[in-house]
PDB file of C-alpha atoms in Angstrom:
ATOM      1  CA  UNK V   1     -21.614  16.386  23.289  1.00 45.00           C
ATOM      2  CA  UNK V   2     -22.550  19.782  21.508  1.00 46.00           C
ATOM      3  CA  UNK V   3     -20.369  20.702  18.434  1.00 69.00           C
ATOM      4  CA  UNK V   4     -17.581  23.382  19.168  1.00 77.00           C
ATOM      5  CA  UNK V   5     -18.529  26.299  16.557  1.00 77.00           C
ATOM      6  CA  UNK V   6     -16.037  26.863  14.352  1.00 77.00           C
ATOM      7  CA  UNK V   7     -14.509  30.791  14.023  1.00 80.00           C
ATOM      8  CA  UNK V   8     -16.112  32.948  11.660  1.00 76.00           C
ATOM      9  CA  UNK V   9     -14.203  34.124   8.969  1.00 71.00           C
ATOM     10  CA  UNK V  10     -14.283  37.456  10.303  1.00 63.00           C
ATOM     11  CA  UNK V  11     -12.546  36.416  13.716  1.00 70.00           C
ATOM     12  CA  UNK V  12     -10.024  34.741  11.676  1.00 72.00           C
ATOM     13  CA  UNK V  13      -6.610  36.308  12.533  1.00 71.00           C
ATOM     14  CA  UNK V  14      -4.956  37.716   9.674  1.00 74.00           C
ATOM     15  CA  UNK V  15      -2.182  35.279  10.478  1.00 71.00           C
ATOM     16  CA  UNK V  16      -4.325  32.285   9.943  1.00 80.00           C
ATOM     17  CA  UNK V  17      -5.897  33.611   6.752  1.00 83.00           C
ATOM     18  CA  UNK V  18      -2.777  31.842   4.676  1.00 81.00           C
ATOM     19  CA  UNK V  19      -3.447  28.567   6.455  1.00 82.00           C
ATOM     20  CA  UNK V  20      -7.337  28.305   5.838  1.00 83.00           C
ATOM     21  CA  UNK V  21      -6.172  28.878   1.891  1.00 84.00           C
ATOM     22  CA  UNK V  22      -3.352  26.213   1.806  1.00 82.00           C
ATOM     23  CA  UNK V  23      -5.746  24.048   3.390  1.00 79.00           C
ATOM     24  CA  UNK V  24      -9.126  24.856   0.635  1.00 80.00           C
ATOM     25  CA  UNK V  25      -6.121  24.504  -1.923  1.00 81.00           C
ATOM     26  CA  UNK V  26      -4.968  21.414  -1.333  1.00 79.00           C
ATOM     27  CA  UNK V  27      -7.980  19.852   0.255  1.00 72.00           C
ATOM     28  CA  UNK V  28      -7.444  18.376   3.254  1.00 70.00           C
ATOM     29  CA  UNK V  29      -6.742  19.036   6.241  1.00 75.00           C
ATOM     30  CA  UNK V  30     -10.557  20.154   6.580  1.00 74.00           C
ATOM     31  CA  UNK V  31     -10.896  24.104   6.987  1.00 77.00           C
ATOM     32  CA  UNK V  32     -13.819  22.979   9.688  1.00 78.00           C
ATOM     33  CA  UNK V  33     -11.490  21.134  11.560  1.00 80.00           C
ATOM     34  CA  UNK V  34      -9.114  24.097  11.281  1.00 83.00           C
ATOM     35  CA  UNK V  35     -11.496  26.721  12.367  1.00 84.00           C
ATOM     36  CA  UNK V  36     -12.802  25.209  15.236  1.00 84.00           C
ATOM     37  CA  UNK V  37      -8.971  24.632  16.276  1.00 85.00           C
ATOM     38  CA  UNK V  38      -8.351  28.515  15.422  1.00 85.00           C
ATOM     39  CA  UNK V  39     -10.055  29.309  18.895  1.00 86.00           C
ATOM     40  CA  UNK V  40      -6.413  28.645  19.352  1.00 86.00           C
ATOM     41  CA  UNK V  41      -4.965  29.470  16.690  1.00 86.00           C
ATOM     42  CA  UNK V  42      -1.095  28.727  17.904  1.00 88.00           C
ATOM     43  CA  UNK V  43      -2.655  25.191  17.814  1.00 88.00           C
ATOM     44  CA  UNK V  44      -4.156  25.641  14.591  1.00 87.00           C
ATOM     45  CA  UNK V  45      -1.111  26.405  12.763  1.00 87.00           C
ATOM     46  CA  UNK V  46       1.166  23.735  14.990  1.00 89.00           C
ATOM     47  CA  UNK V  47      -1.298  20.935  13.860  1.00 88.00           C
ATOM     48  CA  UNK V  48      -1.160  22.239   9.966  1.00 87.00           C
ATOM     49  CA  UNK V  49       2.289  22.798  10.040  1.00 88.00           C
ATOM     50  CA  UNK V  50       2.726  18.827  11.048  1.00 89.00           C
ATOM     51  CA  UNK V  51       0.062  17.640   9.157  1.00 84.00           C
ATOM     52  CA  UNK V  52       1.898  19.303   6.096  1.00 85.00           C
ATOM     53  CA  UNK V  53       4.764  17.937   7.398  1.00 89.00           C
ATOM     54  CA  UNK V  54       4.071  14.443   7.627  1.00 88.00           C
ATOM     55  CA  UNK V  55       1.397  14.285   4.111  1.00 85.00           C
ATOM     56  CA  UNK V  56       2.548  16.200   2.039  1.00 86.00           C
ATOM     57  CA  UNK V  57       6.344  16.036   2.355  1.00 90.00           C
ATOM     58  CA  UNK V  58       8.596  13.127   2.862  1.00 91.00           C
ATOM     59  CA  UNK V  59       9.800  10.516   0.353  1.00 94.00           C
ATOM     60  CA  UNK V  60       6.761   7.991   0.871  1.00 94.00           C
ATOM     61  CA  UNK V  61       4.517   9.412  -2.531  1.00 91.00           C
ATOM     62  CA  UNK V  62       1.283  11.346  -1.171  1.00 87.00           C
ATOM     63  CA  UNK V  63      -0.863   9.459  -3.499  1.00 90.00           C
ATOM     64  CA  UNK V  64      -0.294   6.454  -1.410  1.00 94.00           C
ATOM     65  CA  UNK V  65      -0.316   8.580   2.277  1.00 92.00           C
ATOM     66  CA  UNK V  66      -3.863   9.950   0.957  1.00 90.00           C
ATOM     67  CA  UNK V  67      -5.299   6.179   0.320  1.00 93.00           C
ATOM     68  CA  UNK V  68      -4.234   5.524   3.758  1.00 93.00           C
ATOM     69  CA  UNK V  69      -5.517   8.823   5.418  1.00 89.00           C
ATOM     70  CA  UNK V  70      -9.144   7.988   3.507  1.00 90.00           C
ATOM     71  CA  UNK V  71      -9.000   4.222   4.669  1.00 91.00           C
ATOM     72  CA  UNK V  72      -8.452   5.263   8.490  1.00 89.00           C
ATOM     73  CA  UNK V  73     -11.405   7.853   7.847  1.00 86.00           C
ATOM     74  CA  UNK V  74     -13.650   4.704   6.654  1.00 85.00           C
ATOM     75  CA  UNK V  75     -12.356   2.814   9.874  1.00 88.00           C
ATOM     76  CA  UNK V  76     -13.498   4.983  11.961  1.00 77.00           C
ATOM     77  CA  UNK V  77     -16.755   6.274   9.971  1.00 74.00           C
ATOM     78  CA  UNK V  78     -15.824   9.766   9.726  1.00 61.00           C
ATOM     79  CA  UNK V  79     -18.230  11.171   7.132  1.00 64.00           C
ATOM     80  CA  UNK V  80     -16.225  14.942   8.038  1.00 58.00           C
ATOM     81  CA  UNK V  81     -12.957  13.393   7.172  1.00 61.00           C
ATOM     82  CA  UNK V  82     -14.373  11.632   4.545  1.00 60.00           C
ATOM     83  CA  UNK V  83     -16.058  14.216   2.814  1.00 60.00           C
ATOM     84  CA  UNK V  84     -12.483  16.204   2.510  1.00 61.00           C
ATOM     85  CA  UNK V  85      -9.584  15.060   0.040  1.00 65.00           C
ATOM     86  CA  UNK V  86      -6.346  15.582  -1.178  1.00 67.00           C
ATOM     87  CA  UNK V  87      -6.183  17.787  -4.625  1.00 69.00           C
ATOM     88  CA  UNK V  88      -2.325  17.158  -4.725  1.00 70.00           C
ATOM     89  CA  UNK V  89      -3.011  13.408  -4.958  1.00 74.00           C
ATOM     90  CA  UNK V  90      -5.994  13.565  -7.442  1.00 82.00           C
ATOM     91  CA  UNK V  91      -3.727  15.688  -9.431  1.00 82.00           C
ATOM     92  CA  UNK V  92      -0.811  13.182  -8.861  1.00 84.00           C
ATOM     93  CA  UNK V  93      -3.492  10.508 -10.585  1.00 85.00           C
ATOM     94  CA  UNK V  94      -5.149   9.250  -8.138  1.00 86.00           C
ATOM     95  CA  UNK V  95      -8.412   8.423  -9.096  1.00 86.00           C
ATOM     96  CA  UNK V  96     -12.193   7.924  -7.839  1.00 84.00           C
ATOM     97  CA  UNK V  97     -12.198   4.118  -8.322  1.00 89.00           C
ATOM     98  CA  UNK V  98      -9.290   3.706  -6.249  1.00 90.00           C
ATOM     99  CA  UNK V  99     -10.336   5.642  -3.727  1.00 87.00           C
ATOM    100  CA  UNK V 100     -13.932   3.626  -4.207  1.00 86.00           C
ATOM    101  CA  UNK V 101     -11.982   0.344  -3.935  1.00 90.00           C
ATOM    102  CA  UNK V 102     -10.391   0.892  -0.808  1.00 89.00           C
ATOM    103  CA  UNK V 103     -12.925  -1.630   1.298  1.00 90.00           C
ATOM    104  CA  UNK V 104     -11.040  -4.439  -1.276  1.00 93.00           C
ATOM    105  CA  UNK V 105      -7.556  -3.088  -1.416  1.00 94.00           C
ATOM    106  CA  UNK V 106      -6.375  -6.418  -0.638  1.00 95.00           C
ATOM    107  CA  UNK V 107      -8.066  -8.534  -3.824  1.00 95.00           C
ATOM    108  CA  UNK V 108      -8.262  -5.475  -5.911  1.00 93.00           C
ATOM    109  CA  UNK V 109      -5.410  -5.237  -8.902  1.00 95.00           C
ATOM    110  CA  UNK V 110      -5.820  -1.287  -8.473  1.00 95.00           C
ATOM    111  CA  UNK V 111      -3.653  -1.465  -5.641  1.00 96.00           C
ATOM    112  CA  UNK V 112       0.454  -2.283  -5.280  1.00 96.00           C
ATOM    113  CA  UNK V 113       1.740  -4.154  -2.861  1.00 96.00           C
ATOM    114  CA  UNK V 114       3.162  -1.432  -1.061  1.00 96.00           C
ATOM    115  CA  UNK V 115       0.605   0.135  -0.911  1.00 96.00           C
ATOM    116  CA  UNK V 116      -1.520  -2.945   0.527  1.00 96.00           C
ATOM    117  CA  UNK V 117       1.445  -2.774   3.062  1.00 96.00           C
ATOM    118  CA  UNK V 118       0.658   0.241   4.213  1.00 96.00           C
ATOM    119  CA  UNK V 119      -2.855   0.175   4.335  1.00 96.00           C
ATOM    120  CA  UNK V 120      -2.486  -2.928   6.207  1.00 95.00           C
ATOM    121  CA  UNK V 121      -0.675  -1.366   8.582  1.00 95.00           C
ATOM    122  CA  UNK V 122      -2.638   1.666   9.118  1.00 94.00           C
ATOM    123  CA  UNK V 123      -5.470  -0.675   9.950  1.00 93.00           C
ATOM    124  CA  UNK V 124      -3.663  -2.767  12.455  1.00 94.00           C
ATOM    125  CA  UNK V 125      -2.592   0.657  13.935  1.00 93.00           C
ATOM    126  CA  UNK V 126      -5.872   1.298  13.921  1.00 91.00           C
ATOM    127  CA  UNK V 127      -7.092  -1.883  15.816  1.00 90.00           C
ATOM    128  CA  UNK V 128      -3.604  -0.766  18.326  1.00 88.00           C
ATOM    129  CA  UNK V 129      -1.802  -3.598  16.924  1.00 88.00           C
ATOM    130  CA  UNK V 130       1.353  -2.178  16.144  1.00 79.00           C
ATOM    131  CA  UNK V 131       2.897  -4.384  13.402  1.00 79.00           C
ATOM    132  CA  UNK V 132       6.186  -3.335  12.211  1.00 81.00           C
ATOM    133  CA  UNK V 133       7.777  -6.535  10.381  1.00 86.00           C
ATOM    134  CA  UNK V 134       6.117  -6.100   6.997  1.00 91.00           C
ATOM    135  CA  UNK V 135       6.592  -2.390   6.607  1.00 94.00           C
ATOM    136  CA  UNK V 136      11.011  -3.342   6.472  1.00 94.00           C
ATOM    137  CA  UNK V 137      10.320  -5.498   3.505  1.00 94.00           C
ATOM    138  CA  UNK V 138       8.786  -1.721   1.767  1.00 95.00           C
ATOM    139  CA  UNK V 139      10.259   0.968   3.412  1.00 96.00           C
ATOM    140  CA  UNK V 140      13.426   1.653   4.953  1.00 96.00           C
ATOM    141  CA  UNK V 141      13.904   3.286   8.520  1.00 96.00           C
ATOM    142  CA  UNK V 142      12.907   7.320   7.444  1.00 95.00           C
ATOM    143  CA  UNK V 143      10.261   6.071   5.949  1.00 96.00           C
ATOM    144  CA  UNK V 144       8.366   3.842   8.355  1.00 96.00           C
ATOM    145  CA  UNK V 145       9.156   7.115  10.946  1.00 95.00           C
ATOM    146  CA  UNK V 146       7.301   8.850   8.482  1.00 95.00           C
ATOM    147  CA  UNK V 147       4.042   6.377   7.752  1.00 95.00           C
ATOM    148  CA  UNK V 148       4.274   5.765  11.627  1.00 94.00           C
ATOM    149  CA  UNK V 149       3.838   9.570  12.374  1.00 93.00           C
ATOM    150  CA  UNK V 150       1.559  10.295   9.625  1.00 93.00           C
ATOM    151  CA  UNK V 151      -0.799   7.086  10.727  1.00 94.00           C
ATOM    152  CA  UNK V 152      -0.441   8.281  14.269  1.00 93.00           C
ATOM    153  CA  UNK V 153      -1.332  12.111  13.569  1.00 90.00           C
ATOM    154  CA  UNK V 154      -4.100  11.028  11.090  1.00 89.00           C
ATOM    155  CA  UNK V 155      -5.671   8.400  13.746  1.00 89.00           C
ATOM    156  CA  UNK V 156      -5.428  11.781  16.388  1.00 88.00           C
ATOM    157  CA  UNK V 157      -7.189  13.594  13.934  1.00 83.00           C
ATOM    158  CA  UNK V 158     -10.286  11.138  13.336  1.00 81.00           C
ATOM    159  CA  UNK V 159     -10.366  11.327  17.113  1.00 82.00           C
ATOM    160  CA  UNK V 160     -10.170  14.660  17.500  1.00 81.00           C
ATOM    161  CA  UNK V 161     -13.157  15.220  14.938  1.00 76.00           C
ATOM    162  CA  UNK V 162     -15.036  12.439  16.479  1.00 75.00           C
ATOM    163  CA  UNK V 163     -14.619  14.229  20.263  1.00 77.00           C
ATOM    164  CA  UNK V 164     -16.299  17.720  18.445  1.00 75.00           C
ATOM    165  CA  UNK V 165     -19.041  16.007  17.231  1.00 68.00           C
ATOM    166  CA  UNK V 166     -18.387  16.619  13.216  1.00 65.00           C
ATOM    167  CA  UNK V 167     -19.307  13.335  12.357  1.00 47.00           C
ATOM    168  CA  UNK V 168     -22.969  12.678  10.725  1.00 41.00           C
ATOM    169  CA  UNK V 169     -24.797  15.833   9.924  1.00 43.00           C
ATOM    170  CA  UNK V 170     -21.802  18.150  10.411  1.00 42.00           C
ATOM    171  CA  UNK V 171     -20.617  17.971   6.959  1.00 41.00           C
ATOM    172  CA  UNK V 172     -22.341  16.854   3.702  1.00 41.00           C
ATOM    173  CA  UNK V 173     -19.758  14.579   0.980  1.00 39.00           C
ATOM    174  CA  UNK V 174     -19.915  16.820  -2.345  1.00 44.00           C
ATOM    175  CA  UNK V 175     -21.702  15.391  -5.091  1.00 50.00           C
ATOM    176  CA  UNK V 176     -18.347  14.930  -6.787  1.00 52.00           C
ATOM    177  CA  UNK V 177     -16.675  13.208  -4.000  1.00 44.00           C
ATOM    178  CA  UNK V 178     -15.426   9.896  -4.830  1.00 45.00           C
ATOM    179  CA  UNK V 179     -17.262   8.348  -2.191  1.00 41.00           C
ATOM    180  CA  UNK V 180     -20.525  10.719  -2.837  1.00 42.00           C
ATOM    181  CA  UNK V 181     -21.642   7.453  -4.699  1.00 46.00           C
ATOM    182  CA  UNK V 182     -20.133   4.670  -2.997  1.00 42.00           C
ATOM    183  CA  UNK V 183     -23.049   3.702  -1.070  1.00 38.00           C
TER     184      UNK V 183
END
């Protein structure tokens, strides 16, 4: 299927210009993604508005919500979404070798329980076995809403990406990715 070009900055409405920044600032969503979305831009803004929503907000920490956002991108072999990542959680601590380690995150001592919880999950989510039981021995009601709707936009997204063709080729991981090197 041929790639969707994304909107040039110049087409840009003025009303989307604070979007495309929030999004380079913090890192993810993509501003690819965004830009190809902008040929609409009411659904531009609707899906960054959520996506802000459900990562960057809540009471579940976003360090933990970006390790699951990266694994889902390795499940489905997204180099786009894997090539983008969140600033907020780098600057939040998480680091490189985490983010490296996800492939182990269930023998590796980088990771807590919790947050082998909720990778689990996102996985088995992923593979549309929807597994509830071990997410009430972490998180109480609120929060599995929000790792449920965050797993469920983030899966949309890979999908969405996937379905305009910015997989391989469409974006290049930069050199100081964390997973630049991981091969």
């Amino acid at each position: 299927m041929p790639e969707i070009d994304p909107v040039t900055d110049a087409s840009v409405r003025s009303d989307l210009e604070d979007v495309l920044e929030e999004c380079e600032e913090r890192g993810t969503p993509g501003t690819k993604a965004i830009k190809i979305l902008a040929h609409r831009p009411d659904v531009a803004r609707t899906f960054v508005d959520n996506w802000n929503a459900s990562f960057y907000e809540g009471t579940i920490d976003h360090t933990l919500k970006e390790l699951v956002r990266a694994h889902l991108a390795n499940l489905h072999g997204c180099e786009y979404c894997s090539s983008v990542g969140s600033n907020v959680a780098r600057e939040q601590g998480l680091t490189d070798e985490k983010v490296r380690a996800l492939a182990q995150f269930e023998s590796c001592d980088l990771f807590t329980e919790e947050e082998r919880v909720a990778i689990r999950f996102a996985e088995a989510f992923y593979n549309n076995q929807h597994q509830y039981d071990e997410l009430h021995e972490h998180f109480d009601d609120g929060e599995i809403i929000e790792l449920v709707w965050f797993v469920s936009l983030q899966d949309a997204g890979e999908k969405f990406v996937t379905s305009m063709d910015l997989r391989p080729g469409s974006c290049e991981i930069p050199d100081d990715h964390p997973l630049a090197d991981a091969e």
